[in-house]
mmCIF file of C-alpha atoms in Angstrom:
data_model
loop_
_atom_site.group_PDB
_atom_site.id
_atom_site.type_symbol
_atom_site.label_atom_id
_atom_site.label_comp_id
_atom_site.label_asym_id
_atom_site.label_seq_id
_atom_site.Cartn_x
_atom_site.Cartn_y
_atom_site.Cartn_z
ATOM 1 C CA UNK A 11 -0.022 -0.162 -0.184
ATOM 2 C CA UNK A 12 1.343 3.564 -0.730
ATOM 3 C CA UNK A 13 2.099 5.633 1.636
ATOM 4 C CA UNK A 14 1.110 9.663 1.619
ATOM 5 C CA UNK A 15 3.999 11.736 3.206
ATOM 6 C CA UNK A 16 2.186 14.499 5.119
ATOM 7 C CA UNK A 17 2.892 17.553 7.014
ATOM 8 C CA UNK A 18 0.493 19.884 9.123
ATOM 9 C CA UNK A 19 0.603 23.287 7.840
ATOM 10 C CA UNK A 20 -2.555 24.277 9.413
ATOM 11 C CA UNK A 21 -3.805 25.441 6.147
ATOM 12 C CA UNK A 22 -4.231 23.192 3.262
ATOM 13 C CA UNK A 23 -2.936 23.896 -0.592
ATOM 14 C CA UNK A 24 -3.348 20.754 -2.771
ATOM 15 C CA UNK A 25 -1.368 20.719 -6.045
ATOM 16 C CA UNK A 26 -3.409 18.709 -8.503
ATOM 17 C CA UNK A 27 -4.518 15.904 -5.940
ATOM 18 C CA UNK A 28 -6.247 12.620 -7.067
ATOM 19 C CA UNK A 29 -9.444 13.577 -8.896
ATOM 20 C CA UNK A 30 -11.288 11.635 -6.064
ATOM 21 C CA UNK A 31 -10.015 14.222 -3.130
ATOM 22 C CA UNK A 32 -12.410 16.477 -1.992
ATOM 23 C CA UNK A 33 -11.180 18.875 0.698
ATOM 24 C CA UNK A 34 -13.221 21.920 2.057
ATOM 25 C CA UNK A 35 -12.728 23.353 5.151
ATOM 26 C CA UNK A 36 -10.229 21.956 7.925
ATOM 27 C CA UNK A 37 -11.958 19.569 10.367
ATOM 28 C CA UNK A 38 -15.073 19.312 8.327
ATOM 29 C CA UNK A 39 -16.831 16.524 6.304
ATOM 30 C CA UNK A 40 -14.152 17.755 3.449
ATOM 31 C CA UNK A 41 -11.304 15.887 5.349
ATOM 32 C CA UNK A 42 -13.164 13.153 6.100
ATOM 33 C CA UNK A 43 -13.735 12.523 2.174
ATOM 34 C CA UNK A 44 -10.117 13.333 1.585
ATOM 35 C CA UNK A 45 -8.918 10.477 3.603
ATOM 36 C CA UNK A 46 -11.692 8.266 2.256
ATOM 37 C CA UNK A 47 -10.846 8.846 -1.436
ATOM 38 C CA UNK A 48 -6.896 8.322 -0.909
ATOM 39 C CA UNK A 49 -7.943 4.889 0.683
ATOM 40 C CA UNK A 50 -9.856 3.945 -2.252
ATOM 41 C CA UNK A 51 -7.074 4.779 -4.409
ATOM 42 C CA UNK A 52 -4.750 2.518 -2.264
ATOM 43 C CA UNK A 53 -2.800 4.985 -0.372
ATOM 44 C CA UNK A 54 -2.381 4.699 3.557
ATOM 45 C CA UNK A 55 -3.210 8.282 5.003
ATOM 46 C CA UNK A 56 -1.746 9.255 8.249
ATOM 47 C CA UNK A 57 -3.259 12.924 8.204
ATOM 48 C CA UNK A 58 -5.664 14.997 5.996
ATOM 49 C CA UNK A 59 -3.161 18.023 5.678
ATOM 50 C CA UNK A 60 -0.751 17.674 3.211
ATOM 51 C CA UNK A 61 1.674 20.237 1.191
ATOM 52 C CA UNK A 62 1.754 20.271 -2.198
ATOM 53 C CA UNK A 63 5.200 18.708 -2.888
ATOM 54 C CA UNK A 64 3.860 15.621 -1.040
ATOM 55 C CA UNK A 65 1.986 14.503 -4.139
ATOM 56 C CA UNK A 66 4.077 12.627 -6.704
ATOM 57 C CA UNK A 67 4.626 14.367 -9.713
ATOM 58 C CA UNK A 68 3.638 13.250 -13.203
ATOM 59 C CA UNK A 69 5.969 11.790 -15.830
ATOM 60 C CA UNK A 70 8.957 14.171 -16.387
ATOM 61 C CA UNK A 71 7.774 16.615 -13.934
ATOM 62 C CA UNK A 72 9.533 18.213 -11.034
ATOM 63 C CA UNK A 73 7.060 19.365 -8.504
ATOM 64 C CA UNK A 74 9.602 21.499 -6.595
ATOM 65 C CA UNK A 75 10.739 23.510 -9.878
ATOM 66 C CA UNK A 76 7.236 24.118 -10.791
ATOM 67 C CA UNK A 77 6.011 25.657 -7.435
ATOM 68 C CA UNK A 78 7.482 27.407 -4.429
ATOM 69 C CA UNK A 79 6.335 28.120 -1.103
ATOM 70 C CA UNK A 80 5.536 31.590 -0.079
ATOM 71 C CA UNK A 81 3.874 33.147 2.820
ATOM 72 C CA UNK A 82 2.084 36.593 2.527
ATOM 73 C CA UNK A 83 1.703 38.533 5.733
ATOM 74 C CA UNK A 84 -0.818 41.614 5.718
ATOM 75 C CA UNK A 85 -0.017 43.905 8.315
ATOM 76 C CA UNK A 86 -2.576 46.573 8.862
ATOM 77 C CA UNK A 87 -2.945 49.784 10.953
ATOM 78 C CA UNK A 88 -5.064 52.930 11.404
ATOM 79 C CA UNK A 89 -8.345 50.923 11.533
ATOM 80 C CA UNK A 90 -11.582 53.103 11.258
ATOM 81 C CA UNK A 91 -13.203 52.137 14.629
ATOM 82 C CA UNK A 92 -16.178 49.577 15.633
ATOM 83 C CA UNK A 93 -18.878 52.042 14.185
ATOM 84 C CA UNK A 94 -19.443 53.079 10.253
ATOM 85 C CA UNK A 95 -21.842 56.177 10.616
ATOM 86 C CA UNK A 96 -24.377 56.375 7.873
ATOM 87 C CA UNK A 97 -23.468 58.796 4.964
ATOM 88 C CA UNK A 98 -25.380 62.229 4.713
ATOM 89 C CA UNK A 99 -27.594 61.462 1.949
ATOM 90 C CA UNK A 100 -28.626 58.219 3.994
ATOM 91 C CA UNK A 101 -28.156 55.455 1.031
ATOM 92 C CA UNK A 102 -27.122 52.868 3.329
ATOM 93 C CA UNK A 103 -27.352 52.577 7.244
ATOM 94 C CA UNK A 104 -24.970 52.975 9.922
ATOM 95 C CA UNK A 105 -22.685 49.989 10.501
ATOM 96 C CA UNK A 106 -22.172 48.774 14.371
ATOM 97 C CA UNK A 107 -19.366 46.342 15.848
ATOM 98 C CA UNK A 108 -17.578 46.301 12.699
ATOM 99 C CA UNK A 109 -14.763 43.661 12.102
ATOM 100 C CA UNK A 110 -12.491 42.838 9.036
ATOM 101 C CA UNK A 111 -11.087 39.561 7.892
ATOM 102 C CA UNK A 112 -9.391 37.892 4.963
ATOM 103 C CA UNK A 113 -11.739 35.992 2.863
ATOM 104 C CA UNK A 114 -11.362 32.289 1.454
ATOM 105 C CA UNK A 115 -11.023 31.896 -2.637
ATOM 106 C CA UNK A 116 -14.475 32.011 -3.742
ATOM 107 C CA UNK A 117 -16.270 31.388 0.014
ATOM 108 C CA UNK A 118 -17.454 34.529 1.489
ATOM 109 C CA UNK A 119 -18.521 33.194 4.601
ATOM 110 C CA UNK A 120 -15.406 31.360 5.305
ATOM 111 C CA UNK A 121 -13.016 34.261 7.241
ATOM 112 C CA UNK A 122 -9.634 33.831 8.446
ATOM 113 C CA UNK A 123 -9.166 35.872 11.999
ATOM 114 C CA UNK A 124 -12.111 38.400 12.245
ATOM 115 C CA UNK A 125 -10.220 41.298 13.882
ATOM 116 C CA UNK A 126 -12.457 44.053 15.588
ATOM 117 C CA UNK A 127 -12.647 47.578 13.838
ATOM 118 C CA UNK A 128 -11.150 49.330 16.926
ATOM 119 C CA UNK A 129 -8.000 47.023 16.929
ATOM 120 C CA UNK A 130 -4.603 49.175 17.001
ATOM 121 C CA UNK A 131 -3.259 46.609 14.667
ATOM 122 C CA UNK A 132 -4.335 43.549 12.573
ATOM 123 C CA UNK A 133 -1.928 41.102 11.078
ATOM 124 C CA UNK A 134 -2.810 38.053 8.942
ATOM 125 C CA UNK A 135 -0.389 35.391 7.301
ATOM 126 C CA UNK A 136 -1.286 33.155 4.370
ATOM 127 C CA UNK A 137 -0.090 30.268 2.736
ATOM 128 C CA UNK A 138 0.747 30.375 -0.901
ATOM 129 C CA UNK A 139 2.598 28.842 -3.683
ATOM 130 C CA UNK A 140 4.392 30.729 -6.728
ATOM 131 C CA UNK A 141 4.806 29.492 -10.434
ATOM 132 C CA UNK A 142 6.244 30.842 -13.405
ATOM 133 C CA UNK A 143 3.957 31.754 -16.236
ATOM 134 C CA UNK A 144 4.154 33.693 -19.704
ATOM 135 C CA UNK A 145 2.757 36.802 -17.718
ATOM 136 C CA UNK A 146 5.097 36.540 -14.952
ATOM 137 C CA UNK A 147 5.108 34.886 -11.318
ATOM 138 C CA UNK A 148 1.461 33.584 -10.527
ATOM 139 C CA UNK A 149 0.524 33.588 -7.031
ATOM 140 C CA UNK A 150 -2.139 31.007 -5.654
ATOM 141 C CA UNK A 151 -3.545 29.939 -2.275
ATOM 142 C CA UNK A 152 -6.465 29.142 -0.144
ATOM 143 C CA UNK A 153 -7.025 33.088 0.290
ATOM 144 C CA UNK A 154 -5.848 34.301 -2.960
ATOM 145 C CA UNK A 155 -8.839 35.305 -5.471
ATOM 146 C CA UNK A 156 -8.670 35.039 -9.312
ATOM 147 C CA UNK A 157 -10.930 37.186 -11.302
ATOM 148 C CA UNK A 158 -10.362 37.784 -15.193
ATOM 149 C CA UNK A 159 -6.626 36.988 -14.736
ATOM 150 C CA UNK A 160 -6.178 39.180 -11.617
ATOM 151 C CA UNK A 161 -5.086 37.619 -8.196
ATOM 152 C CA UNK A 162 -5.758 39.805 -5.146
ATOM 153 C CA UNK A 163 -6.748 39.174 -1.453
ATOM 154 C CA UNK A 164 -10.044 39.850 -0.112
ATOM 155 C CA UNK A 165 -10.196 42.115 3.283
ATOM 156 C CA UNK A 166 -13.992 41.620 4.098
ATOM 157 C CA UNK A 167 -15.794 44.461 6.317
ATOM 158 C CA UNK A 168 -18.744 43.439 7.927
ATOM 159 C CA UNK A 169 -20.827 43.708 11.347
ATOM 160 C CA UNK A 170 -20.780 40.785 14.078
ATOM 161 C CA UNK A 171 -24.048 40.385 15.773
ATOM 162 C CA UNK A 172 -24.684 39.011 19.500
ATOM 163 C CA UNK A 173 -24.790 35.552 18.246
ATOM 164 C CA UNK A 174 -21.299 35.985 16.268
ATOM 165 C CA UNK A 175 -23.036 36.142 12.826
ATOM 166 C CA UNK A 176 -20.765 38.127 10.420
ATOM 167 C CA UNK A 177 -22.329 40.438 8.013
ATOM 168 C CA UNK A 178 -20.260 41.679 4.975
ATOM 169 C CA UNK A 179 -21.060 44.967 3.840
ATOM 170 C CA UNK A 180 -17.849 45.968 1.668
ATOM 171 C CA UNK A 181 -14.483 44.710 0.445
ATOM 172 C CA UNK A 182 -10.998 45.724 -0.087
ATOM 173 C CA UNK A 183 -9.100 44.116 -3.028
ATOM 174 C CA UNK A 184 -5.201 44.104 -2.204
ATOM 175 C CA UNK A 185 -4.156 43.845 -5.956
ATOM 176 C CA UNK A 186 -1.429 41.399 -6.396
ATOM 177 C CA UNK A 187 -0.661 42.318 -9.886
ATOM 178 C CA UNK A 188 0.636 45.583 -8.796
ATOM 179 C CA UNK A 189 3.448 44.480 -6.709
ATOM 180 C CA UNK A 190 6.990 45.462 -8.143
ATOM 181 C CA UNK A 191 8.236 42.363 -10.097
ATOM 182 C CA UNK A 192 11.650 42.426 -8.379
ATOM 183 C CA UNK A 193 9.659 42.542 -4.782
ATOM 184 C CA UNK A 194 7.838 39.675 -5.872
ATOM 185 C CA UNK A 195 10.480 37.595 -7.282
ATOM 186 C CA UNK A 196 12.945 38.241 -4.223
ATOM 187 C CA UNK A 197 10.142 37.161 -1.808
ATOM 188 C CA UNK A 198 8.812 34.035 -3.823
ATOM 189 C CA UNK A 199 10.615 31.428 -1.810
ATOM 190 C CA UNK A 200 10.150 33.186 1.810
ATOM 191 C CA UNK A 201 7.904 36.156 2.958
ATOM 192 C CA UNK A 202 5.997 38.747 1.205
ATOM 193 C CA UNK A 203 4.850 41.545 3.538
ATOM 194 C CA UNK A 204 1.903 44.335 2.431
ATOM 195 C CA UNK A 205 1.468 46.940 5.168
ATOM 196 C CA UNK A 206 -1.298 49.247 4.887
ATOM 197 C CA UNK A 207 -3.611 51.533 6.376
ATOM 198 C CA UNK A 208 -7.104 50.388 6.718
ATOM 199 C CA UNK A 209 -9.018 53.859 6.979
ATOM 200 C CA UNK A 210 -10.383 55.815 4.026
ATOM 201 C CA UNK A 211 -10.282 59.361 3.337
ATOM 202 C CA UNK A 212 -13.788 59.838 4.670
ATOM 203 C CA UNK A 213 -12.520 57.829 7.791
ATOM 204 C CA UNK A 214 -14.348 54.794 7.262
ATOM 205 C CA UNK A 215 -13.068 51.361 6.185
ATOM 206 C CA UNK A 216 -11.159 51.420 3.119
ATOM 207 C CA UNK A 217 -12.598 49.496 0.175
ATOM 208 C CA UNK A 218 -12.476 48.915 -3.532
ATOM 209 C CA UNK A 219 -8.779 48.090 -5.236
ATOM 210 C CA UNK A 220 -5.776 48.967 -3.153
ATOM 211 C CA UNK A 221 -2.130 49.452 -5.232
ATOM 212 C CA UNK A 222 0.811 51.117 -4.118
ATOM 213 C CA UNK A 223 1.146 53.672 -2.680
ATOM 214 C CA UNK A 224 -1.875 52.900 -0.682
ATOM 215 C CA UNK A 225 -0.080 49.839 0.112
ATOM 216 C CA UNK A 226 3.676 49.111 0.679
ATOM 217 C CA UNK A 227 5.015 45.343 -0.483
ATOM 218 C CA UNK A 228 8.304 44.269 0.747
ATOM 219 C CA UNK A 229 10.171 40.816 0.638
ATOM 220 C CA UNK A 230 11.641 40.107 3.858
ATOM 221 C CA UNK A 231 13.290 37.110 5.674
ATOM 222 C CA UNK A 232 11.050 34.112 6.745
ATOM 223 C CA UNK A 233 10.990 33.341 10.678
#
């Protein structure tokens, strides 16, 4: 029986896994389905979370040469507060108990580490992979969105009610295609850091597309 090498990263990124593997939220039914699917293929599974390089390469392929691991850290300051006042025209209501979080790719309800809007700062760290493409370095990962060829990270703003339910009312898009090429190249095997303030010119939560100079990207040494 084949044995799948596993490493617990806390986040799951599959690189072309067997077609029977379905993985959703860590700890949920998707994880069980992944185990069952691998077992059906004759693998001995010792855990349900694996890094991309644990999957065997196809004929003539070197997975390590194709993909590299990178972490993205978002360091945010100047949060707008727990209340977003209604505009003078009254077109939208006032929002209370405002929080901000990173949205999982294509899953608006799955949020990474929601932070209160009055926090002094907020930090999120994302596991990603990079690969070469005709247009440059492509960044992929569970929290990297892909729309019409543009890759970005969603910061979702929402209200949190007494039951802990997060209701999104606006989002900011941290555009990865606006990262200087030399910075992305230097960070692709290590750590890419984006630093920004989260209050807009009107004093509310930052939204819409975010590019330099409103965010600063640097390549830094991984811990």
